[in-house]
mmCIF file of C-alpha atoms in Angstrom:
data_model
loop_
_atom_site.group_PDB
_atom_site.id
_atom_site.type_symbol
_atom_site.label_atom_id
_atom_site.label_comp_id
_atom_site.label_asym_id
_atom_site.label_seq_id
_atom_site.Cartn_x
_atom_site.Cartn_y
_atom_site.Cartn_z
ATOM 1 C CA UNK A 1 -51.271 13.347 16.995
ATOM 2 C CA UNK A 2 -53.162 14.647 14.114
ATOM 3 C CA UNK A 3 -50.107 16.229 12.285
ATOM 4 C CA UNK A 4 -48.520 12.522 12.500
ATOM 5 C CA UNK A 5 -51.817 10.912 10.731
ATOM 6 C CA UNK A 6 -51.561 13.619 8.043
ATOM 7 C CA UNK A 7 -48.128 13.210 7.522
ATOM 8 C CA UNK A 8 -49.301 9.455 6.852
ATOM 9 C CA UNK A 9 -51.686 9.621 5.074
ATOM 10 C CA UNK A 10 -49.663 12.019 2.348
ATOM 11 C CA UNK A 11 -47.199 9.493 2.406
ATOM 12 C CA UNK A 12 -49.530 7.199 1.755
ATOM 13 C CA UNK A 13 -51.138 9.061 -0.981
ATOM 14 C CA UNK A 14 -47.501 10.164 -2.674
ATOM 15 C CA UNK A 15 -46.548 6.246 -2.766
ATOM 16 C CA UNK A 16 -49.682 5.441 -4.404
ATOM 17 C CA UNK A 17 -49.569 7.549 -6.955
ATOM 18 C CA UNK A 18 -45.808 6.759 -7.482
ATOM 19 C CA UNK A 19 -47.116 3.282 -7.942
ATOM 20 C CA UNK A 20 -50.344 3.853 -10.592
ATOM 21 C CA UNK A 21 -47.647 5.782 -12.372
ATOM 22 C CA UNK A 22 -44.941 3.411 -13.042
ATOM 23 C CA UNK A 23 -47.798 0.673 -13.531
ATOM 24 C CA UNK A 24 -48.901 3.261 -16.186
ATOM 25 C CA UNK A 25 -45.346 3.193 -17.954
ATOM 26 C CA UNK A 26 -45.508 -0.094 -17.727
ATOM 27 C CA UNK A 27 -48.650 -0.862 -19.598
ATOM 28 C CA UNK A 28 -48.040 1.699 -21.815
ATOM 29 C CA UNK A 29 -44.366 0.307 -23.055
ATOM 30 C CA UNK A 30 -46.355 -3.329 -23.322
ATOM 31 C CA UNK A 31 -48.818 -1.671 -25.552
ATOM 32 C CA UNK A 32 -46.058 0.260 -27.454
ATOM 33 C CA UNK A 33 -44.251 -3.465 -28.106
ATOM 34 C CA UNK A 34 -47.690 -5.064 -29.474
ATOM 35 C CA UNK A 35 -48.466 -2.549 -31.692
ATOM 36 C CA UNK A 36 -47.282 -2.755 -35.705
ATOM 37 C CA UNK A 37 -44.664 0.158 -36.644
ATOM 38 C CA UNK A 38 -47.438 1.998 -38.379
ATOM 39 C CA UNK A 39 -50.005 2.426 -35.686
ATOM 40 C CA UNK A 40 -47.061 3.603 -33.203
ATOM 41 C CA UNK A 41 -47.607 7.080 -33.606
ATOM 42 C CA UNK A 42 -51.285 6.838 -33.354
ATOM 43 C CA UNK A 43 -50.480 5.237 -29.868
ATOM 44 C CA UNK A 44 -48.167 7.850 -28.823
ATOM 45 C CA UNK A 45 -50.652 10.426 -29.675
ATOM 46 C CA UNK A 46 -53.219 8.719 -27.675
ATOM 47 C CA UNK A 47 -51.785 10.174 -24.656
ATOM 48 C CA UNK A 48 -52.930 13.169 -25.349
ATOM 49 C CA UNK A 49 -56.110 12.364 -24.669
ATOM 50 C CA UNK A 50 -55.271 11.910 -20.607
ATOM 51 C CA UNK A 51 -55.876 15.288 -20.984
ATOM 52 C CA UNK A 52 -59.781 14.971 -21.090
ATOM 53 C CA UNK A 53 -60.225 12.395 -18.706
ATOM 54 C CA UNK A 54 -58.264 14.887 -16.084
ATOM 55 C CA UNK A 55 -60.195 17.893 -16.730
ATOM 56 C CA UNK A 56 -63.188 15.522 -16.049
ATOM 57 C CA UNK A 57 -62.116 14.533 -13.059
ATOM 58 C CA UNK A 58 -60.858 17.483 -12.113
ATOM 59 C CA UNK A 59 -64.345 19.253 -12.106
ATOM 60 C CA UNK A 60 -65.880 16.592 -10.604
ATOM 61 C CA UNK A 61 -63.502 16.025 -7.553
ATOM 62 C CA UNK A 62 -63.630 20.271 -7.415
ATOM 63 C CA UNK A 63 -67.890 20.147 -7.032
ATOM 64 C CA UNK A 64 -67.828 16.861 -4.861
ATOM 65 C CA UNK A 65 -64.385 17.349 -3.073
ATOM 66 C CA UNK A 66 -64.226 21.096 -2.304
ATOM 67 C CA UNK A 67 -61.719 19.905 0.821
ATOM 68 C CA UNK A 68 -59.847 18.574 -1.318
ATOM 69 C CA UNK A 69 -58.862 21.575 -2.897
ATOM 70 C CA UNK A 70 -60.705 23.296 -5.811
ATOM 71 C CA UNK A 71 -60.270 24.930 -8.904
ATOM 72 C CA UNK A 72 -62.226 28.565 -9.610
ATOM 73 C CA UNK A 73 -63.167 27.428 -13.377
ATOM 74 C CA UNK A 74 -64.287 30.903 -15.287
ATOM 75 C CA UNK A 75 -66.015 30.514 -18.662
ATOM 76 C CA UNK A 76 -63.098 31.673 -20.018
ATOM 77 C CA UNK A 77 -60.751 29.294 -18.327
ATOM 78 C CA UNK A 78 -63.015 26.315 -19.426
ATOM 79 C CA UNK A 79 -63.429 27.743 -22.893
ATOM 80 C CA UNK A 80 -59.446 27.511 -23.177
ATOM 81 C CA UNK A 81 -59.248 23.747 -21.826
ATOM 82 C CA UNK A 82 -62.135 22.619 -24.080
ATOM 83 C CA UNK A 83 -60.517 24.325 -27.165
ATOM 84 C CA UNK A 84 -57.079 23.108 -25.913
ATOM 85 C CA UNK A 85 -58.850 19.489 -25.985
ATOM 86 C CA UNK A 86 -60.276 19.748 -28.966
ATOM 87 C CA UNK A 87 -56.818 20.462 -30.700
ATOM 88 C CA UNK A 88 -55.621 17.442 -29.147
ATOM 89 C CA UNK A 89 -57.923 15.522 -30.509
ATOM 90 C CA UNK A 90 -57.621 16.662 -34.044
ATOM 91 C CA UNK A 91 -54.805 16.006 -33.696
ATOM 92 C CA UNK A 92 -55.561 12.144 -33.084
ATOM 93 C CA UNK A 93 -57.613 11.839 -35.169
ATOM 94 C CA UNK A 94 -55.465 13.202 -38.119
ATOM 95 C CA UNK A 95 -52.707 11.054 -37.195
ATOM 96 C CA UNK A 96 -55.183 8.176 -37.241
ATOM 97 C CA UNK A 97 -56.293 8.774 -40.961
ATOM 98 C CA UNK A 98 -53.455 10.473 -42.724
#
């Protein structure tokens, strides 16, 4: 019935995601080895900028999606991401040039 297809269809979901993830650490340990010692914090630090590209998508699956599930973003809520971003990103950037 239709608990059976939903049970599916988060399995299917959970594996995929398992699977983008550990092609993620994957391509992300290939990068690591190409890179000169120097520039390997730089990479590293790079992650942190996942971080933008989620809260991105997050606000456009939460308009878009509401089924999905959705996120009640106050302006004080965003006003704490954004800033949160922005350290991250000074960060990067002062790891790039230091």
């Amino acid at each position: 019935g239709k608990r059976n297809v939903l049970k599916k269809n988060t399995a299917l979901v959970f594996f995929a995601t398992q699977g983008l993830g550990s092609l993620a650490i994957i391509t992300q340990s290939f990068a690591v080895a190409l890179v000169p010692l120097g520039l390997l914090s730089l990479i590293n630090a790079l992650q942190g900028i996942e971080y933008i590209f989620i809260l991105i998508m997050a606000i456009f699956l939460s308009y878009n999606f509401p089924q999905f599930g959705s996120e009640r973003i106050s302006g004080g809520i965003l006003f704490q991401k954004i800033l949160a971003i922005i350290c991250i990103t000074a960060g990067v950037i002062i790891l790039a040039f230091t």
